[in-house]
Structure formats: C-alpha cells, structure tokens
Tab-separated table of C-alpha atoms in Angstrom:
chain	number	residue	atom	x	y	z
A	1	MET	CA	-3.309	-4.800	32.377
A	2	ASP	CA	-0.629	-7.135	31.040
A	3	ASP	CA	-3.307	-9.706	30.172
A	4	VAL	CA	-5.230	-7.098	28.174
A	5	GLN	CA	-2.071	-6.094	26.273
A	6	GLN	CA	-1.266	-9.718	25.493
A	7	LEU	CA	-4.835	-10.277	24.276
A	8	PHE	CA	-4.601	-7.178	22.072
A	9	LYS	CA	-1.299	-8.365	20.612
A	10	ARG	CA	-2.720	-11.808	19.844
A	11	HIS	CA	-5.745	-10.217	18.189
A	12	THR	CA	-3.479	-7.961	16.098
A	13	TYR	CA	-1.281	-10.882	15.056
A	14	THR	CA	-4.303	-12.999	14.135
A	15	ALA	CA	-5.766	-10.145	12.090
A	16	LYS	CA	-2.501	-9.613	10.204
A	17	ILE	CA	-2.124	-13.312	9.449
A	18	SER	CA	-5.718	-13.359	8.149
A	19	VAL	CA	-4.950	-10.363	5.923
A	20	ALA	CA	-1.807	-12.096	4.630
A	21	PHE	CA	-3.858	-15.198	3.806
A	22	PHE	CA	-6.477	-13.080	2.026
A	23	TYR	CA	-3.732	-11.398	-0.024
A	24	GLY	CA	-2.305	-14.796	-0.958
A	25	VAL	CA	-5.693	-15.938	-2.254
A	26	LEU	CA	-6.213	-12.761	-4.297
A	27	VAL	CA	-2.769	-12.733	-5.909
A	28	SER	CA	-3.170	-16.421	-6.819
A	29	ILE	CA	-6.514	-15.647	-8.471
A	30	ALA	CA	-4.915	-12.782	-10.394
A	31	VAL	CA	-2.030	-14.975	-11.579
A	32	ASN	CA	-3.853	-18.252	-12.269
A	33	PHE	CA	-7.246	-17.016	-13.493
A	34	PHE	CA	-6.238	-13.934	-15.484
A	35	TRP	CA	-2.560	-13.159	-16.033
A	36	THR	CA	-1.307	-16.614	-17.030
A	37	PRO	CA	-4.194	-17.423	-19.439
A	38	GLY	CA	-3.961	-13.931	-20.946
A	39	HIS	CA	-0.133	-13.926	-21.197
A	40	ILE	CA	0.006	-10.828	-18.990
A	41	TYR	CA	2.900	-9.950	-16.713
A	42	SER	CA	2.406	-8.330	-13.328
A	43	SER	CA	4.479	-5.553	-11.802
A	44	GLY	CA	7.444	-5.901	-9.474
A	45	VAL	CA	8.727	-9.206	-8.169
A	46	THR	CA	5.547	-11.083	-9.108
A	47	GLY	CA	6.117	-10.120	-12.743
A	48	LEU	CA	9.753	-11.190	-12.480
A	49	ALA	CA	8.642	-14.547	-11.045
A	50	GLN	CA	6.247	-14.952	-13.985
A	51	LEU	CA	9.103	-14.197	-16.382
A	52	VAL	CA	11.341	-16.787	-14.687
A	53	ASN	CA	8.482	-19.295	-14.956
A	54	THR	CA	8.207	-18.628	-18.698
A	55	LEU	CA	11.960	-18.789	-19.374
A	56	THR	CA	12.457	-22.034	-17.428
A	57	GLY	CA	9.307	-23.690	-18.780
A	58	GLY	CA	11.207	-26.127	-21.007
A	59	LEU	CA	13.938	-27.078	-18.523
A	60	GLY	CA	12.186	-30.011	-16.874
A	61	VAL	CA	13.298	-30.430	-13.267
A	62	LEU	CA	14.945	-27.006	-13.411
A	63	HIS	CA	11.608	-25.339	-14.113
A	64	ILE	CA	10.828	-22.671	-11.506
A	65	GLY	CA	7.117	-22.000	-11.191
A	66	THR	CA	5.716	-18.549	-10.431
A	67	GLY	CA	4.967	-19.401	-6.810
A	68	LEU	CA	8.407	-20.809	-6.070
A	69	GLY	CA	10.103	-18.004	-8.010
A	70	LEU	CA	8.188	-15.388	-6.022
A	71	PHE	CA	9.473	-16.859	-2.769
A	72	LEU	CA	13.079	-17.338	-3.924
A	73	ILE	CA	13.398	-13.801	-5.299
A	74	ASN	CA	12.134	-12.403	-1.996
A	75	ILE	CA	14.711	-14.235	0.156
A	76	PRO	CA	17.385	-11.479	-0.087
A	77	MET	CA	14.617	-8.944	0.600
A	78	PHE	CA	13.849	-10.729	3.878
A	79	PHE	CA	17.454	-10.325	5.026
A	80	LEU	CA	17.429	-6.646	4.042
A	81	ALA	CA	14.179	-6.050	5.923
A	82	TRP	CA	15.455	-7.912	9.024
A	83	LYS	CA	18.534	-5.686	9.230
A	84	GLN	CA	17.116	-2.341	8.112
A	85	ILE	CA	13.421	-2.288	9.059
A	86	GLY	CA	12.582	-4.650	11.896
A	87	LYS	CA	11.907	-8.217	12.990
A	88	SER	CA	8.124	-7.973	13.282
A	89	PHE	CA	7.870	-6.369	9.846
A	90	THR	CA	10.052	-9.104	8.327
A	91	ILE	CA	8.100	-11.936	9.939
A	92	PHE	CA	4.747	-10.719	8.627
A	93	THR	CA	6.248	-10.005	5.200
A	94	PHE	CA	7.614	-13.560	5.163
A	95	ILE	CA	4.164	-14.939	6.071
A	96	CYS	CA	2.506	-12.819	3.374
A	97	VAL	CA	4.939	-13.933	0.650
A	98	LEU	CA	4.719	-17.549	1.828
A	99	PHE	CA	0.920	-17.543	1.591
A	100	ALA	CA	1.100	-15.982	-1.872
A	101	SER	CA	3.647	-18.563	-3.084
A	102	VAL	CA	1.687	-21.507	-1.707
A	103	MET	CA	-1.673	-20.272	-2.986
A	104	ILE	CA	-0.320	-19.638	-6.490
A	105	ARG	CA	0.778	-23.270	-6.568
A	106	TRP	CA	-2.241	-24.812	-4.842
A	107	ILE	CA	-5.242	-22.954	-6.226
A	108	GLN	CA	-6.100	-24.536	-9.533
A	109	PRO	CA	-7.087	-22.076	-12.272
A	110	ILE	CA	-10.634	-21.924	-13.552
A	111	HIS	CA	-10.786	-21.071	-17.240
A	112	LEU	CA	-12.721	-17.843	-17.563
A	113	THR	CA	-11.295	-16.180	-20.664
A	114	ASN	CA	-8.130	-15.837	-22.712
A	115	ASP	CA	-8.956	-12.313	-23.855
A	116	PRO	CA	-5.795	-10.350	-22.969
A	117	ILE	CA	-7.596	-7.059	-22.335
A	118	ILE	CA	-10.076	-8.628	-19.911
A	119	CYS	CA	-7.268	-10.575	-18.246
A	120	ALA	CA	-5.132	-7.443	-17.902
A	121	ILE	CA	-7.943	-5.365	-16.393
A	122	PHE	CA	-9.363	-7.926	-13.985
A	123	GLY	CA	-5.977	-9.360	-13.007
A	124	GLY	CA	-4.704	-5.875	-12.259
A	125	ALA	CA	-7.833	-4.989	-10.289
A	126	VAL	CA	-7.768	-8.148	-8.155
A	127	ASN	CA	-4.048	-7.898	-7.411
A	128	GLY	CA	-4.237	-4.135	-6.816
A	129	PHE	CA	-7.006	-4.585	-4.280
A	130	GLY	CA	-5.129	-7.388	-2.517
A	131	THR	CA	-1.884	-5.424	-2.357
A	132	GLY	CA	-3.609	-2.226	-1.226
A	133	PHE	CA	-5.595	-4.105	1.419
A	134	ALA	CA	-2.426	-5.709	2.780
A	135	LEU	CA	-0.586	-2.368	2.902
A	136	LYS	CA	-3.591	-0.681	4.527
A	137	ASN	CA	-3.437	-3.241	7.318
A	138	GLY	CA	0.285	-2.729	7.900
A	139	ILE	CA	1.634	-5.704	5.952
A	140	SER	CA	4.210	-5.500	3.191
A	141	THR	CA	3.915	-7.842	0.218
A	142	GLY	CA	7.709	-7.978	-0.124
A	143	GLY	CA	9.736	-7.236	-3.230
A	144	LEU	CA	10.154	-3.600	-4.157
A	145	ASP	CA	8.106	-2.539	-1.106
A	146	ILE	CA	11.071	-3.369	1.109
A	147	ILE	CA	13.572	-1.548	-1.076
A	148	GLY	CA	11.251	1.456	-1.167
A	149	ILE	CA	10.945	1.628	2.631
A	150	VAL	CA	14.706	1.318	3.134
A	151	VAL	CA	15.506	3.973	0.524
A	152	ARG	CA	12.869	6.347	1.902
A	153	ARG	CA	14.217	5.975	5.447
A	154	LYS	CA	17.810	6.472	4.364
A	155	THR	CA	17.359	9.303	1.874
A	156	GLY	CA	13.828	10.619	2.324
A	157	ARG	CA	13.137	9.885	-1.345
A	158	SER	CA	10.829	7.446	-3.049
A	159	ILE	CA	11.966	4.809	-5.542
A	160	GLY	CA	9.523	5.858	-8.232
A	161	THR	CA	12.230	5.849	-10.899
A	162	ILE	CA	13.390	2.368	-9.901
A	163	ASN	CA	9.800	1.103	-9.994
A	164	ILE	CA	9.225	2.571	-13.437
A	165	ALA	CA	12.492	1.135	-14.784
A	166	PHE	CA	11.851	-2.305	-13.281
A	167	ASN	CA	8.282	-2.504	-14.555
A	168	SER	CA	9.358	-1.218	-17.972
A	169	LEU	CA	11.716	-4.196	-18.240
A	170	ILE	CA	8.837	-6.516	-17.346
A	171	VAL	CA	6.639	-4.977	-20.048
A	172	ILE	CA	9.427	-5.182	-22.650
A	173	SER	CA	9.979	-8.831	-21.678
A	174	ALA	CA	6.297	-9.506	-22.295
A	175	GLY	CA	6.750	-8.017	-25.757
A	176	PHE	CA	9.728	-10.260	-26.564
A	177	VAL	CA	8.089	-13.422	-25.209
A	178	TYR	CA	4.481	-13.063	-26.382
A	179	GLY	CA	4.574	-10.273	-28.953
A	180	TRP	CA	4.400	-6.492	-28.676
A	181	PRO	CA	0.608	-6.270	-28.356
A	182	TYR	CA	1.006	-8.204	-25.108
A	183	ALA	CA	3.486	-5.633	-23.872
A	184	LEU	CA	0.708	-3.063	-24.213
A	185	TYR	CA	-1.774	-5.371	-22.475
A	186	SER	CA	0.683	-5.835	-19.601
A	187	ALA	CA	1.120	-2.068	-19.383
A	188	LEU	CA	-2.666	-1.742	-19.146
A	189	GLY	CA	-2.676	-4.308	-16.344
A	190	LEU	CA	0.039	-2.391	-14.478
A	191	TYR	CA	-1.984	0.822	-14.766
A	192	VAL	CA	-5.164	-0.783	-13.428
A	193	ASN	CA	-3.185	-2.469	-10.645
A	194	ALA	CA	-1.667	0.869	-9.555
A	195	LYS	CA	-4.979	2.745	-9.654
A	196	VAL	CA	-6.895	0.147	-7.637
A	197	MET	CA	-4.040	-0.070	-5.134
A	198	ASP	CA	-4.113	3.724	-4.704
A	199	ILE	CA	-7.862	3.637	-4.105
A	200	THR	CA	-7.486	0.895	-1.497
A	201	PHE	CA	-4.296	2.028	0.229
A	202	THR	CA	-4.783	5.666	1.189
A	203	ARG	CA	-2.004	6.143	3.741
A	204	GLN	CA	0.441	7.573	1.196
A	205	GLN	CA	-2.059	10.128	-0.153
A	206	ARG	CA	-1.388	13.433	1.609
A	207	MET	CA	-3.880	16.232	2.064
A	208	GLN	CA	-3.588	19.788	3.351
A	209	VAL	CA	-6.150	20.824	5.945
A	210	MET	CA	-7.095	24.416	6.751
A	211	VAL	CA	-9.327	24.990	9.776
A	212	ILE	CA	-10.878	28.370	10.579
A	213	THR	CA	-12.127	28.379	14.172
A	214	ASP	CA	-12.682	30.527	17.216
A	215	ARG	CA	-11.770	27.599	19.515
A	216	PRO	CA	-8.182	26.888	18.439
A	217	LYS	CA	-6.910	25.270	21.648
A	218	THR	CA	-9.813	22.823	21.810
A	219	VAL	CA	-9.413	21.927	18.145
A	220	ILE	CA	-5.636	21.459	18.396
A	221	ASP	CA	-5.957	19.226	21.463
A	222	SER	CA	-8.640	17.125	19.818
A	223	ILE	CA	-6.730	16.658	16.543
A	224	GLN	CA	-3.511	15.738	18.308
A	225	ASN	CA	-5.355	13.286	20.545
A	226	HIS	CA	-6.624	11.450	17.471
A	227	MET	CA	-3.517	11.565	15.283
A	228	ARG	CA	0.168	12.435	15.400
A	229	ARG	CA	0.276	15.622	13.358
A	230	GLY	CA	1.910	19.013	13.772
A	231	ILE	CA	-0.254	22.108	13.403
A	232	THR	CA	0.665	25.647	12.341
A	233	ILE	CA	-1.331	28.460	14.009
A	234	VAL	CA	-2.134	31.788	12.337
A	235	HIS	CA	-3.602	34.265	14.832
A	236	GLY	CA	-5.474	37.468	14.097
A	237	ALA	CA	-7.689	36.349	11.221
A	238	GLU	CA	-10.975	38.192	10.804
A	239	GLY	CA	-14.301	37.042	9.440
A	240	ALA	CA	-15.552	39.326	6.661
A	241	TYR	CA	-19.260	39.008	7.541
A	242	ARG	CA	-19.312	39.710	11.279
A	243	HIS	CA	-15.719	40.878	11.647
A	244	ASP	CA	-15.226	38.489	14.569
A	245	GLU	CA	-11.743	37.225	15.412
A	246	LYS	CA	-10.743	33.829	14.039
A	247	THR	CA	-7.691	31.567	14.156
A	248	ILE	CA	-6.461	29.622	11.129
A	249	LEU	CA	-4.874	26.197	11.645
A	250	PHE	CA	-2.874	24.371	8.982
A	251	THR	CA	-1.823	20.742	8.982
A	252	VAL	CA	-1.135	17.908	6.534
A	253	ILE	CA	-2.703	14.496	6.988
A	254	THR	CA	-3.089	11.331	4.934
A	255	ARG	CA	-6.374	10.304	3.350
A	256	TYR	CA	-6.246	7.316	5.716
A	257	GLU	CA	-6.693	9.775	8.621
A	258	MET	CA	-9.789	11.502	7.248
A	259	ASP	CA	-12.177	9.712	9.599
A	260	ALA	CA	-10.008	10.620	12.593
A	261	LEU	CA	-9.995	14.277	11.515
A	262	GLU	CA	-13.779	14.369	11.101
A	263	THR	CA	-14.211	12.814	14.550
A	264	ALA	CA	-11.807	15.335	16.093
A	265	MET	CA	-13.633	18.283	14.520
A	266	GLU	CA	-17.028	16.972	15.564
A	267	GLU	CA	-15.808	16.693	19.148
A	268	SER	CA	-14.037	20.066	19.325
A	269	ASP	CA	-15.805	22.558	17.048
A	270	PRO	CA	-18.596	21.284	14.775
A	271	LYS	CA	-19.157	24.829	13.435
A	272	ALA	CA	-15.550	25.359	12.297
A	273	PHE	CA	-14.855	25.886	8.605
A	274	VAL	CA	-12.599	23.119	7.306
A	275	SER	CA	-11.050	23.094	3.834
A	276	ILE	CA	-9.217	19.974	2.609
A	277	SER	CA	-7.203	19.769	-0.603
A	278	ASP	CA	-4.877	17.195	-2.167
A	279	THR	CA	-1.175	17.868	-1.624
A	280	VAL	CA	1.122	17.227	-4.562
A	281	LYS	CA	4.376	17.224	-2.609
A	282	VAL	CA	5.610	17.755	0.937
A	283	LEU	CA	9.125	19.008	1.686
A	284	GLY	CA	10.574	18.660	5.155
A	285	HIS	CA	9.599	16.311	7.947
A	286	PHE	CA	6.301	14.478	7.643
A	287	TYR	CA	5.639	11.763	10.205
A	288	GLU	CA	4.965	8.326	8.763
A	289	PRO	CA	4.104	5.486	11.156
A	290	LYS	CA	6.477	2.542	11.245
A	291	TRP	CA	5.242	-0.835	10.120
C-alpha cells in the first residue's frame, strides 16, 4: 500500500512539474512573440516585470530583463506563501515561476507581427490559457495569486479591487511609455487574458444545483462520495402531473465539478430532474480545496 501511495505521489509531482514547464513555454511565447513586439503590457507581476525591463533598458549592466524581473519580484511572494499557505504549494510555485523566467530568456522570439491589436489578443489568449491550465492543475503562477489566496483565507474576501488597481497602473504605464493608444491595446490584452483564463480555469465558477428526486438518500450518498459538498433537503414536494411525493435537494458546486455531478446522478437516479444555474455570489462557508 505504501508503494502504491509513493508511486501516486511521484506521478502527481511529475505531472505538476510538466504543467509548470508547459506554462513557462506559453508565457514566454506570449511575452516574446506578441507582447514585446506589440509594446503590450501583461497583467500582474509579469506586466510589472515588463515595465522594469523597459525602464532599465538603457542602464547597461543594471538592465533587468523581463525573465529576471519576474523571478526577483516573486521572491517575497515565495516567503509569504511558505509561511501562510504551505511548503508544497511554495515549491511548485517556485518551479513554475523559475520555468517561466528561464523560458522567457531562452526562447528566442520569432517575428510574426508588430500589429498591437493582434499582439494584444493573441498574447492575452496564450497567456490566459497557460495561467488557467496551471491553476486548473493545482499550480499557482505566483505574484498576485499568492496575495489573493492569503487574503481570502484570512478575511474570506477576494482581492478584486487590488487586482484592478494594480493592472490599472500597468495600463497607465503603457500609456506613458508607448503612448495612450497602447494603453488601450494593453487593456484589450488584459481583457482577453482574463476571459480565456476563466474559460480554462473553472474551479472558481460557482453554480447552484437543484435536484428533484424520489430517491434522496441514494442521490445524497452518491454526490457526497464524488465531491465534498453540503446538501440542503426540502421534504414534502409534490409533482403537479402525477401528484407523487418528491424531495428537493439544493447544493452549490464549481463548474470544475460538473463531470463529477453528472456521474453521481447517473449512478444514483438517472430520471431525476436537475436544474443548474450560475451563482453570482455565495455568502457563508463554501469549501474550497487547498492547493
């Protein structure tokens, strides 16, 4: 049994390292092939590293490239994550940031286009997919991700305002450095990046599920065997057509858990009526798995 657990751990570690490497390749493509030629700034710490690269460009030996800047800016984040989140999380975040920094420096850009709109859209899409894919596989890409996790654990709140303020400064910087049209192009890139990341990383998208069934115990057991979710039971419901007794079950899941829910329902009550709708906001305790 111990051998099987060790093998599973090694497989998990190998998979996460592979994902981190894949992210590093994608972010380097976004930076070197699209953002840099198009004078577009990214969001978060990557955008700050690009800004540092631009501002130190004429300082000779003091020049800090985007790859090196990305790593240096993340160093205090590593210490914060080590103390507040966990060692395993910090190690994989370190590996992810290291791959990104190295790949940005090593992968030589291929000139595709200097059109800022194309560069903003495709750079944002490539980076958004890479970031979302990393998050989906349980790996943080560092930077504001770490601050967001710490703040959410301490206060239960997101850092949406901080993200908006930070990225607004990046966009304004793009305007000062390259001209105000480029601030708008960078804003377009940030929008595309966020949308693609949301499509790829579905764990933060919450959905309300209503199940109408005449086999409530079987359904509850099946759902809770497949995912860690609380369920509210409403007894005494009645079907309007046959006037047979029904039970209504309510729960909230993430879009990431949709496949698990479908499997649970297929196993427990394939004939149950299931309604799923997007949830705008959840107040109170909602379980989120640790990294």
